[in-house]
Amino acid sequence: MKKVSFLESIAILKNHGIVAFPTETVYGLGAIATSKDAVAKVFSAKNRPSDNPLICHFSGLNQILEYVENVPTWTKKLILELTPGPISFLLKIPKGSILSPATAGQDKVACRIPNHPLTLELLQKLNIPLVGPSANISGRPSGTSADMIINQFKEKIDGVLDGGKSKIGIESTILDCTKDGEVIILRPGAIGEEELLEVIKKLNLSIKIVQPNEQLGVIPGSKYRHYSPETELLKIQTVNQILSQEKYVVLATTEIILEYNLKNDLKRKIYIIDLGSKKNLINLAQNLYSCLFKVDTLNVNTAFLVEEDFGCNSLAIALKNRINRIGL
Ligand code: TXA
Ligand code: MG
């Protein structure tokens, strides 16, 4: 598999093939959402459990409205205000919808309008929505660069449209908009309660944000392992917990690396991966998955991830959510 041009991407997708496309969150494994065959290929390439629905990507609100059940004005306003952007809206679809194979039979679809010029143009040119689960084999770190994807998928997909490194680096917020007058953050992302409240206020909307129900019941994907390298990964609270005599790698923030004076020891095969500074969570989020991905290239027995408190802004909450699910 190789990098493909914009025009090649269109041709492959029209032919029911799979092209990984860039978005500002992570790359998506793209295929025509209305093609049963193409959707089946995505489930198979990703080794995705068949009950785990795929997010659909649209060029804009008008295209979403062609596929979902009637939505109230507040939902339309919210979508217009927050897109293109790192957020997905869970909306109802009619019975027997053409999107049913993509939603694994669920009566709702997660709709996303990604903020990446190449992909927006791709969606506009195709004039059909694309499924786009994160571009990774199920359970592995999501692809945030073309090289990560080529490395993981080899010949399992038809190409990758290179749009550079993903700017945000972690997946979109998923917002349940199927209840009247309220929204629920089902998966935290860069847009959180704080940013949503701001928009709700600005638009004078009378909706409330409610805390998520037990995620497991609502998001099928939340019951599966995520973001994990193949190498055994142990989460630790302090570097002093590492007693291993074997080859290992430590993933830690710049602050921890400095505090404990951690250094690569190539003779003993001890490696240090700098996750970035706690003071720059934007940068840390951008690099998190590529750091996790790097672990498997080092040929060590164990990876230790030093857990830390990142604070309580939206990105910090989203990062905590992803790190909590590594290796589960
Ligand atoms: O940022 C993102 O959202 C990326 C980019 C490529 O758009 N996509 C992404 O897709 O993260 P994925 O498949 O890795 O994660 C989507 C999550 C899964 O946990 C899935 O179970 C849930 O969203 N989901 C998708 N459609 C759903 C639906 N109709 N109902 C409930 N949960 C849904
Ligand atoms: Mg994923």
CSV table of C-alpha atoms and ligand atoms in Angstrom, one decimal:
chain,number,residue,atom,x,y,z
A,1,MET,CA,0.0,0.0,0.0
A,2,LYS,CA,1.2,3.5,-0.7
A,3,LYS,CA,0.4,7.1,-0.6
A,4,VAL,CA,-2.2,8.0,-3.2
A,5,SER,CA,-3.0,11.4,-4.8
A,6,PHE,CA,-6.3,13.2,-4.4
A,7,LEU,CA,-7.6,12.0,-7.8
A,8,GLU,CA,-6.5,8.5,-7.2
A,9,SER,CA,-8.3,8.5,-3.8
A,10,ILE,CA,-11.5,9.5,-5.5
A,11,ALA,CA,-11.1,6.7,-8.1
A,12,ILE,CA,-10.4,4.1,-5.5
A,13,LEU,CA,-13.3,5.1,-3.2
A,14,LYS,CA,-15.7,5.2,-6.1
A,15,ASN,CA,-14.6,1.7,-6.9
A,16,HIS,CA,-15.6,0.6,-3.4
A,17,GLY,CA,-12.0,0.5,-2.1
A,18,ILE,CA,-10.5,1.9,1.1
A,19,VAL,CA,-8.4,5.0,1.4
A,20,ALA,CA,-7.2,6.4,4.8
A,21,PHE,CA,-7.9,10.1,4.8
A,22,PRO,CA,-6.6,12.9,7.1
A,23,THR,CA,-8.6,14.7,9.6
A,24,GLU,CA,-7.6,17.2,12.4
A,25,THR,CA,-8.2,14.5,15.1
A,26,VAL,CA,-6.8,11.3,13.7
A,27,TYR,CA,-6.8,9.7,10.2
A,28,GLY,CA,-10.0,7.8,9.2
A,29,LEU,CA,-10.3,4.5,7.3
A,30,GLY,CA,-12.4,5.8,4.4
A,31,ALA,CA,-14.9,4.0,2.3
A,32,ILE,CA,-18.2,5.0,0.7
A,33,ALA,CA,-20.7,4.8,3.6
A,34,THR,CA,-23.6,3.7,1.4
A,35,SER,CA,-21.8,0.8,-0.1
A,36,LYS,CA,-22.4,-2.5,1.7
A,37,ASP,CA,-19.3,-4.0,0.1
A,38,ALA,CA,-17.0,-1.1,0.9
A,39,VAL,CA,-18.2,-1.0,4.5
A,40,ALA,CA,-17.7,-4.7,5.0
A,41,LYS,CA,-14.1,-4.3,3.7
A,42,VAL,CA,-13.5,-1.6,6.4
A,43,PHE,CA,-14.7,-3.9,9.2
A,44,SER,CA,-12.4,-6.7,7.9
A,45,ALA,CA,-9.3,-4.5,7.3
A,46,LYS,CA,-9.6,-3.1,10.8
A,47,ASN,CA,-10.5,-6.4,12.3
A,48,ARG,CA,-13.4,-4.5,13.8
A,49,PRO,CA,-16.0,-6.4,15.9
A,50,SER,CA,-19.2,-6.5,13.8
A,51,ASP,CA,-21.3,-4.8,16.5
A,52,ASN,CA,-19.2,-1.7,16.6
A,53,PRO,CA,-20.7,1.1,14.3
A,54,LEU,CA,-18.6,3.4,12.1
A,55,ILE,CA,-18.7,7.2,12.3
A,56,CYS,CA,-19.8,8.8,9.0
A,57,HIS,CA,-18.1,11.8,7.6
A,58,PHE,CA,-20.1,14.5,5.7
A,59,SER,CA,-19.2,17.6,3.7
A,60,GLY,CA,-21.7,19.8,5.6
A,61,LEU,CA,-24.9,20.1,7.5
A,62,ASN,CA,-27.1,19.9,4.4
A,63,GLN,CA,-25.6,16.5,3.5
A,64,ILE,CA,-26.2,15.2,7.0
A,65,LEU,CA,-29.9,16.2,6.8
A,66,GLU,CA,-30.3,14.1,3.7
A,67,TYR,CA,-29.6,10.9,5.7
A,68,VAL,CA,-31.0,11.5,9.2
A,69,GLU,CA,-34.5,11.8,10.7
A,70,ASN,CA,-35.8,15.3,11.1
A,71,VAL,CA,-33.7,17.2,13.7
A,72,PRO,CA,-34.8,20.2,15.8
A,73,THR,CA,-33.5,23.7,15.1
A,74,TRP,CA,-31.2,23.7,18.1
A,75,THR,CA,-29.3,20.6,16.8
A,76,LYS,CA,-28.8,22.3,13.4
A,77,LYS,CA,-27.6,25.5,15.1
A,78,LEU,CA,-25.2,23.5,17.3
A,79,ILE,CA,-23.8,21.6,14.3
A,80,LEU,CA,-23.4,24.8,12.2
A,81,GLU,CA,-21.5,26.5,15.1
A,82,LEU,CA,-19.2,23.6,15.9
A,83,THR,CA,-18.3,22.3,12.5
A,84,PRO,CA,-16.1,21.7,10.6
A,85,GLY,CA,-14.5,20.5,13.9
A,86,PRO,CA,-13.4,17.7,16.2
A,87,ILE,CA,-16.9,16.6,17.2
A,88,SER,CA,-19.4,14.0,16.1
A,89,PHE,CA,-23.1,14.2,16.6
A,90,LEU,CA,-25.2,11.1,17.3
A,91,LEU,CA,-28.4,11.5,15.4
A,92,LYS,CA,-31.3,9.1,14.5
A,93,ILE,CA,-31.6,7.6,11.1
A,94,PRO,CA,-34.8,6.3,9.5
A,95,LYS,CA,-35.7,2.5,9.6
A,96,GLY,CA,-34.1,0.7,6.7
A,97,SER,CA,-31.6,3.6,6.1
A,98,ILE,CA,-28.9,3.0,3.5
A,99,LEU,CA,-26.4,3.7,6.3
A,100,SER,CA,-27.5,0.7,8.3
A,101,PRO,CA,-24.5,-1.5,7.4
A,102,ALA,CA,-22.2,1.4,8.5
A,103,THR,CA,-24.0,1.8,11.8
A,104,ALA,CA,-23.9,-2.0,12.5
A,105,GLY,CA,-27.7,-2.0,12.5
A,106,GLN,CA,-28.1,0.8,15.1
A,107,ASP,CA,-30.9,3.3,14.5
A,108,LYS,CA,-28.4,6.2,15.1
A,109,VAL,CA,-25.4,7.5,13.2
A,110,ALA,CA,-22.5,9.4,14.5
A,111,CYS,CA,-22.0,12.3,12.0
A,112,ARG,CA,-18.8,14.2,11.7
A,113,ILE,CA,-17.7,17.2,9.5
A,114,PRO,CA,-13.9,17.1,9.7
A,115,ASN,CA,-11.8,20.2,9.6
A,116,HIS,CA,-9.2,19.2,7.0
A,117,PRO,CA,-9.2,20.9,3.6
A,118,LEU,CA,-8.2,17.8,1.6
A,119,THR,CA,-10.9,15.6,3.2
A,120,LEU,CA,-13.6,18.3,3.0
A,121,GLU,CA,-12.8,18.6,-0.7
A,122,LEU,CA,-12.9,14.8,-1.1
A,123,LEU,CA,-16.3,14.7,0.6
A,124,GLN,CA,-17.6,17.5,-1.6
A,125,LYS,CA,-16.3,15.9,-4.9
A,126,LEU,CA,-17.7,12.5,-4.0
A,127,ASN,CA,-21.0,13.9,-2.8
A,128,ILE,CA,-21.5,10.8,-0.7
A,129,PRO,CA,-20.6,10.4,3.0
A,130,LEU,CA,-17.6,8.3,3.9
A,131,VAL,CA,-17.3,6.0,6.9
A,132,GLY,CA,-14.2,6.8,8.9
A,133,PRO,CA,-13.3,4.8,11.9
A,134,SER,CA,-9.9,5.7,13.3
A,135,ALA,CA,-7.2,4.4,11.0
A,136,ASN,CA,-5.7,1.6,13.1
A,137,ILE,CA,-6.1,-2.2,13.5
A,138,SER,CA,-8.7,-2.6,16.4
A,139,GLY,CA,-7.0,-2.2,19.7
A,140,ARG,CA,-3.9,-0.4,18.4
A,141,PRO,CA,-3.0,3.3,18.5
A,142,SER,CA,-5.0,5.4,16.0
A,143,GLY,CA,-3.0,6.6,13.0
A,144,THR,CA,-2.0,10.3,13.2
A,145,SER,CA,0.3,10.3,10.2
A,146,ALA,CA,0.5,8.5,6.8
A,147,ASP,CA,3.5,6.6,7.8
A,148,MET,CA,1.8,5.1,10.9
A,149,ILE,CA,-0.9,3.9,8.7
A,150,ILE,CA,1.3,2.4,6.0
A,151,ASN,CA,3.2,0.6,8.7
A,152,GLN,CA,0.1,-0.9,10.4
A,153,PHE,CA,-2.0,-1.8,7.4
A,154,LYS,CA,0.6,-2.9,4.8
A,155,GLU,CA,-1.5,-4.3,1.9
A,156,LYS,CA,-4.8,-4.4,3.8
A,157,ILE,CA,-6.1,-1.1,2.4
A,158,ASP,CA,-5.8,0.5,-1.0
A,159,GLY,CA,-4.0,3.7,-0.1
A,160,VAL,CA,-3.5,6.7,2.2
A,161,LEU,CA,-4.1,10.3,1.3
A,162,ASP,CA,-1.3,12.1,3.0
A,163,GLY,CA,-2.5,15.3,4.7
A,164,GLY,CA,0.3,15.7,7.2
A,165,LYS,CA,0.3,15.1,10.9
A,166,SER,CA,-3.1,15.3,12.6
A,167,LYS,CA,-3.3,18.6,14.5
A,168,ILE,CA,-5.3,17.4,17.5
A,169,GLY,CA,-4.1,13.8,17.7
A,170,ILE,CA,-7.0,12.3,19.7
A,171,GLU,CA,-10.4,11.4,18.4
A,172,SER,CA,-13.5,13.6,18.2
A,173,THR,CA,-15.9,14.3,21.1
A,174,ILE,CA,-19.1,12.3,20.5
A,175,LEU,CA,-22.2,14.1,21.4
A,176,ASP,CA,-25.5,12.3,21.8
A,177,CYS,CA,-28.2,14.6,20.3
A,178,THR,CA,-31.0,12.1,20.2
A,179,LYS,CA,-32.7,13.3,23.4
A,180,ASP,CA,-35.0,16.3,23.4
A,181,GLY,CA,-33.5,19.4,24.9
A,182,GLU,CA,-30.3,17.8,26.2
A,183,VAL,CA,-26.9,16.6,24.9
A,184,ILE,CA,-24.7,14.0,26.4
A,185,ILE,CA,-20.9,13.8,25.9
A,186,LEU,CA,-20.4,10.1,25.2
A,187,ARG,CA,-16.7,10.3,24.4
A,188,PRO,CA,-14.7,13.3,25.6
A,189,GLY,CA,-12.5,15.1,23.1
A,190,ALA,CA,-10.9,18.5,22.5
A,191,ILE,CA,-14.4,20.1,22.7
A,192,GLY,CA,-15.7,19.5,26.2
A,193,GLU,CA,-18.3,20.8,28.6
A,194,GLU,CA,-16.6,24.2,28.8
A,195,GLU,CA,-16.6,24.8,25.0
A,196,LEU,CA,-20.1,23.5,24.6
A,197,LEU,CA,-21.5,25.7,27.4
A,198,GLU,CA,-20.0,28.7,25.6
A,199,VAL,CA,-21.8,27.9,22.4
A,200,ILE,CA,-25.1,27.1,24.1
A,201,LYS,CA,-24.9,30.5,25.8
A,202,LYS,CA,-23.9,32.3,22.6
A,203,LEU,CA,-26.8,30.8,20.6
A,204,ASN,CA,-29.2,31.3,23.4
A,205,LEU,CA,-30.2,27.6,23.3
A,206,SER,CA,-32.3,26.0,26.0
A,207,ILE,CA,-30.5,22.7,26.2
A,208,LYS,CA,-28.5,21.2,29.0
A,209,ILE,CA,-25.4,19.0,29.1
A,210,VAL,CA,-25.9,15.9,31.1
A,211,GLN,CA,-23.2,13.6,32.4
A,212,PRO,CA,-22.8,10.4,30.4
A,213,ASN,CA,-24.7,7.3,31.3
A,214,GLU,CA,-22.6,4.2,31.7
A,215,GLN,CA,-20.6,4.5,28.5
A,216,LEU,CA,-20.5,0.8,27.9
A,217,GLY,CA,-24.2,0.6,27.1
A,218,VAL,CA,-24.2,3.6,24.7
A,219,ILE,CA,-20.9,3.4,22.8
A,220,PRO,CA,-20.3,-0.2,21.6
A,221,GLY,CA,-16.6,0.6,21.0
A,222,SER,CA,-16.0,1.4,24.7
A,223,LYS,CA,-16.1,-2.2,25.7
A,224,TYR,CA,-13.0,-3.1,23.6
A,225,ARG,CA,-9.3,-2.7,24.2
A,226,HIS,CA,-7.8,0.5,22.7
A,227,TYR,CA,-4.7,2.4,21.8
A,228,SER,CA,-2.3,-0.4,22.9
A,229,PRO,CA,1.0,-1.4,21.6
A,230,GLU,CA,1.6,-5.1,21.1
A,231,THR,CA,4.4,-4.9,23.7
A,232,GLU,CA,3.1,-5.4,27.2
A,233,LEU,CA,2.4,-2.0,28.7
A,234,LEU,CA,2.1,-1.3,32.4
A,235,LYS,CA,0.9,1.9,33.9
A,236,ILE,CA,2.8,3.1,36.9
A,237,GLN,CA,2.5,6.1,39.3
A,238,THR,CA,6.2,6.6,39.8
A,239,VAL,CA,9.4,5.6,38.1
A,240,ASN,CA,10.5,3.9,41.3
A,241,GLN,CA,8.0,1.1,40.6
A,242,ILE,CA,10.3,-0.1,37.7
A,243,LEU,CA,12.2,-3.1,39.0
A,244,SER,CA,12.7,-4.9,35.7
A,245,GLN,CA,16.1,-6.3,34.8
A,246,GLU,CA,15.0,-6.9,31.2
A,247,LYS,CA,14.9,-4.5,28.2
A,248,TYR,CA,12.2,-1.9,28.6
A,249,VAL,CA,10.9,1.5,27.6
A,250,VAL,CA,9.6,4.3,29.8
A,251,LEU,CA,7.0,6.7,28.5
A,252,ALA,CA,6.8,9.8,30.6
A,253,THR,CA,6.3,13.6,30.4
A,254,THR,CA,9.3,15.9,30.0
A,255,GLU,CA,8.9,16.9,33.6
A,256,ILE,CA,9.2,13.4,34.9
A,257,ILE,CA,12.2,12.7,32.6
A,258,LEU,CA,14.0,15.7,34.0
A,259,GLU,CA,13.0,15.1,37.6
A,260,TYR,CA,14.4,11.5,37.6
A,261,ASN,CA,17.1,12.3,35.1
A,262,LEU,CA,16.0,9.4,32.9
A,263,LYS,CA,18.3,8.5,30.0
A,264,ASN,CA,18.5,6.0,27.2
A,265,ASP,CA,20.8,3.2,28.0
A,266,LEU,CA,21.3,1.6,24.6
A,267,LYS,CA,23.7,-1.1,25.9
A,268,ARG,CA,21.1,-2.4,28.4
A,269,LYS,CA,18.3,-1.6,25.9
A,270,ILE,CA,16.5,0.9,28.1
A,271,TYR,CA,14.7,3.5,26.2
A,272,ILE,CA,13.0,6.7,27.2
A,273,ILE,CA,10.1,8.2,25.2
A,274,ASP,CA,9.3,11.8,25.9
A,275,LEU,CA,5.5,12.3,25.8
A,276,GLY,CA,5.9,16.1,25.9
A,277,SER,CA,5.4,18.7,28.6
A,278,LYS,CA,2.4,18.7,31.0
A,279,LYS,CA,2.4,22.5,30.3
A,280,ASN,CA,1.7,21.9,26.6
A,281,LEU,CA,-1.2,19.4,26.5
A,282,ILE,CA,-1.9,20.3,22.8
A,283,ASN,CA,1.5,19.1,21.8
A,284,LEU,CA,1.2,16.1,24.1
A,285,ALA,CA,-2.1,15.0,22.6
A,286,GLN,CA,-0.7,15.5,19.1
A,287,ASN,CA,2.1,13.0,19.8
A,288,LEU,CA,0.5,10.5,22.2
A,289,TYR,CA,-0.4,7.9,19.6
A,290,SER,CA,2.9,8.1,17.7
A,291,CYS,CA,4.7,7.6,21.0
A,292,LEU,CA,2.6,4.5,21.8
A,293,PHE,CA,3.2,3.3,18.2
A,294,LYS,CA,7.0,3.7,18.6
A,295,VAL,CA,7.0,1.2,21.5
A,296,ASP,CA,6.7,-1.8,19.2
A,297,THR,CA,9.6,-0.7,17.1
A,298,LEU,CA,12.1,-1.0,20.0
A,299,ASN,CA,11.9,-4.7,20.6
A,300,VAL,CA,11.7,-4.5,24.3
A,301,ASN,CA,9.9,-6.8,26.8
A,302,THR,CA,7.9,-4.2,28.6
A,303,ALA,CA,6.7,-0.6,28.3
A,304,PHE,CA,6.1,1.5,31.4
A,305,LEU,CA,3.8,4.5,31.2
A,306,VAL,CA,4.1,6.9,34.0
A,307,GLU,CA,0.6,8.2,34.8
A,308,GLU,CA,0.1,11.8,35.7
A,309,ASP,CA,-2.6,14.3,36.5
A,310,PHE,CA,-3.1,16.6,33.6
A,311,GLY,CA,-5.6,18.9,35.2
A,312,CYS,CA,-9.3,19.4,34.3
A,313,ASN,CA,-9.7,21.2,31.1
A,314,SER,CA,-11.4,19.4,28.2
A,315,LEU,CA,-8.2,18.2,26.5
A,316,ALA,CA,-6.9,16.9,29.9
A,317,ILE,CA,-10.1,15.0,30.5
A,318,ALA,CA,-10.0,13.5,27.0
A,319,LEU,CA,-6.3,12.5,27.4
A,320,LYS,CA,-7.1,10.9,30.8
A,321,ASN,CA,-9.9,8.9,29.1
A,322,ARG,CA,-7.6,7.6,26.4
A,323,ILE,CA,-4.8,6.7,28.8
A,324,ASN,CA,-7.2,5.0,31.1
A,325,ARG,CA,-8.2,2.7,28.3
A,326,ILE,CA,-4.7,1.7,27.1
A,327,GLY,CA,-4.0,-1.9,27.8
A,328,LEU,CA,-7.4,-2.7,29.3
B,1,TXA,O1,-12.1,11.7,15.5
B,1,TXA,C1,-12.8,10.7,15.2
B,1,TXA,O2,-14.0,10.6,15.6
B,1,TXA,C2,-12.2,9.7,14.2
B,1,TXA,C3,-12.0,10.4,12.9
B,1,TXA,C4,-11.4,9.6,11.8
B,1,TXA,O3,-13.2,11.0,12.5
B,1,TXA,N1,-13.0,8.5,14.1
B,1,TXA,C5,-13.1,7.6,15.1
B,1,TXA,O4,-13.8,6.5,14.9
B,1,TXA,O5,-12.6,7.8,16.2
B,1,TXA,P1,-13.8,5.2,15.8
B,1,TXA,O6,-14.5,4.2,15.0
B,1,TXA,O7,-12.4,4.8,16.1
B,1,TXA,O8,-14.5,5.6,17.1
B,1,TXA,C6,-15.9,5.8,17.0
B,1,TXA,C7,-16.6,5.4,18.3
B,1,TXA,C8,-16.6,4.0,18.5
B,1,TXA,O9,-16.3,3.7,19.9
B,1,TXA,C9,-18.0,3.6,18.2
B,1,TXA,O10,-18.5,2.5,19.0
B,1,TXA,C10,-18.8,4.8,18.4
B,1,TXA,O11,-17.9,5.9,18.2
B,1,TXA,N2,-19.9,5.0,17.5
B,1,TXA,C11,-19.9,5.1,16.2
B,1,TXA,N3,-21.2,5.1,15.7
B,1,TXA,C12,-22.0,5.0,16.7
B,1,TXA,C13,-23.4,4.9,16.9
B,1,TXA,N4,-24.2,4.9,15.8
B,1,TXA,N5,-23.9,4.7,18.1
B,1,TXA,C14,-23.1,4.6,19.2
B,1,TXA,N6,-21.8,4.7,19.1
B,1,TXA,C15,-21.2,4.9,17.9
B,2,MG,MG,-10.9,4.1,17.2
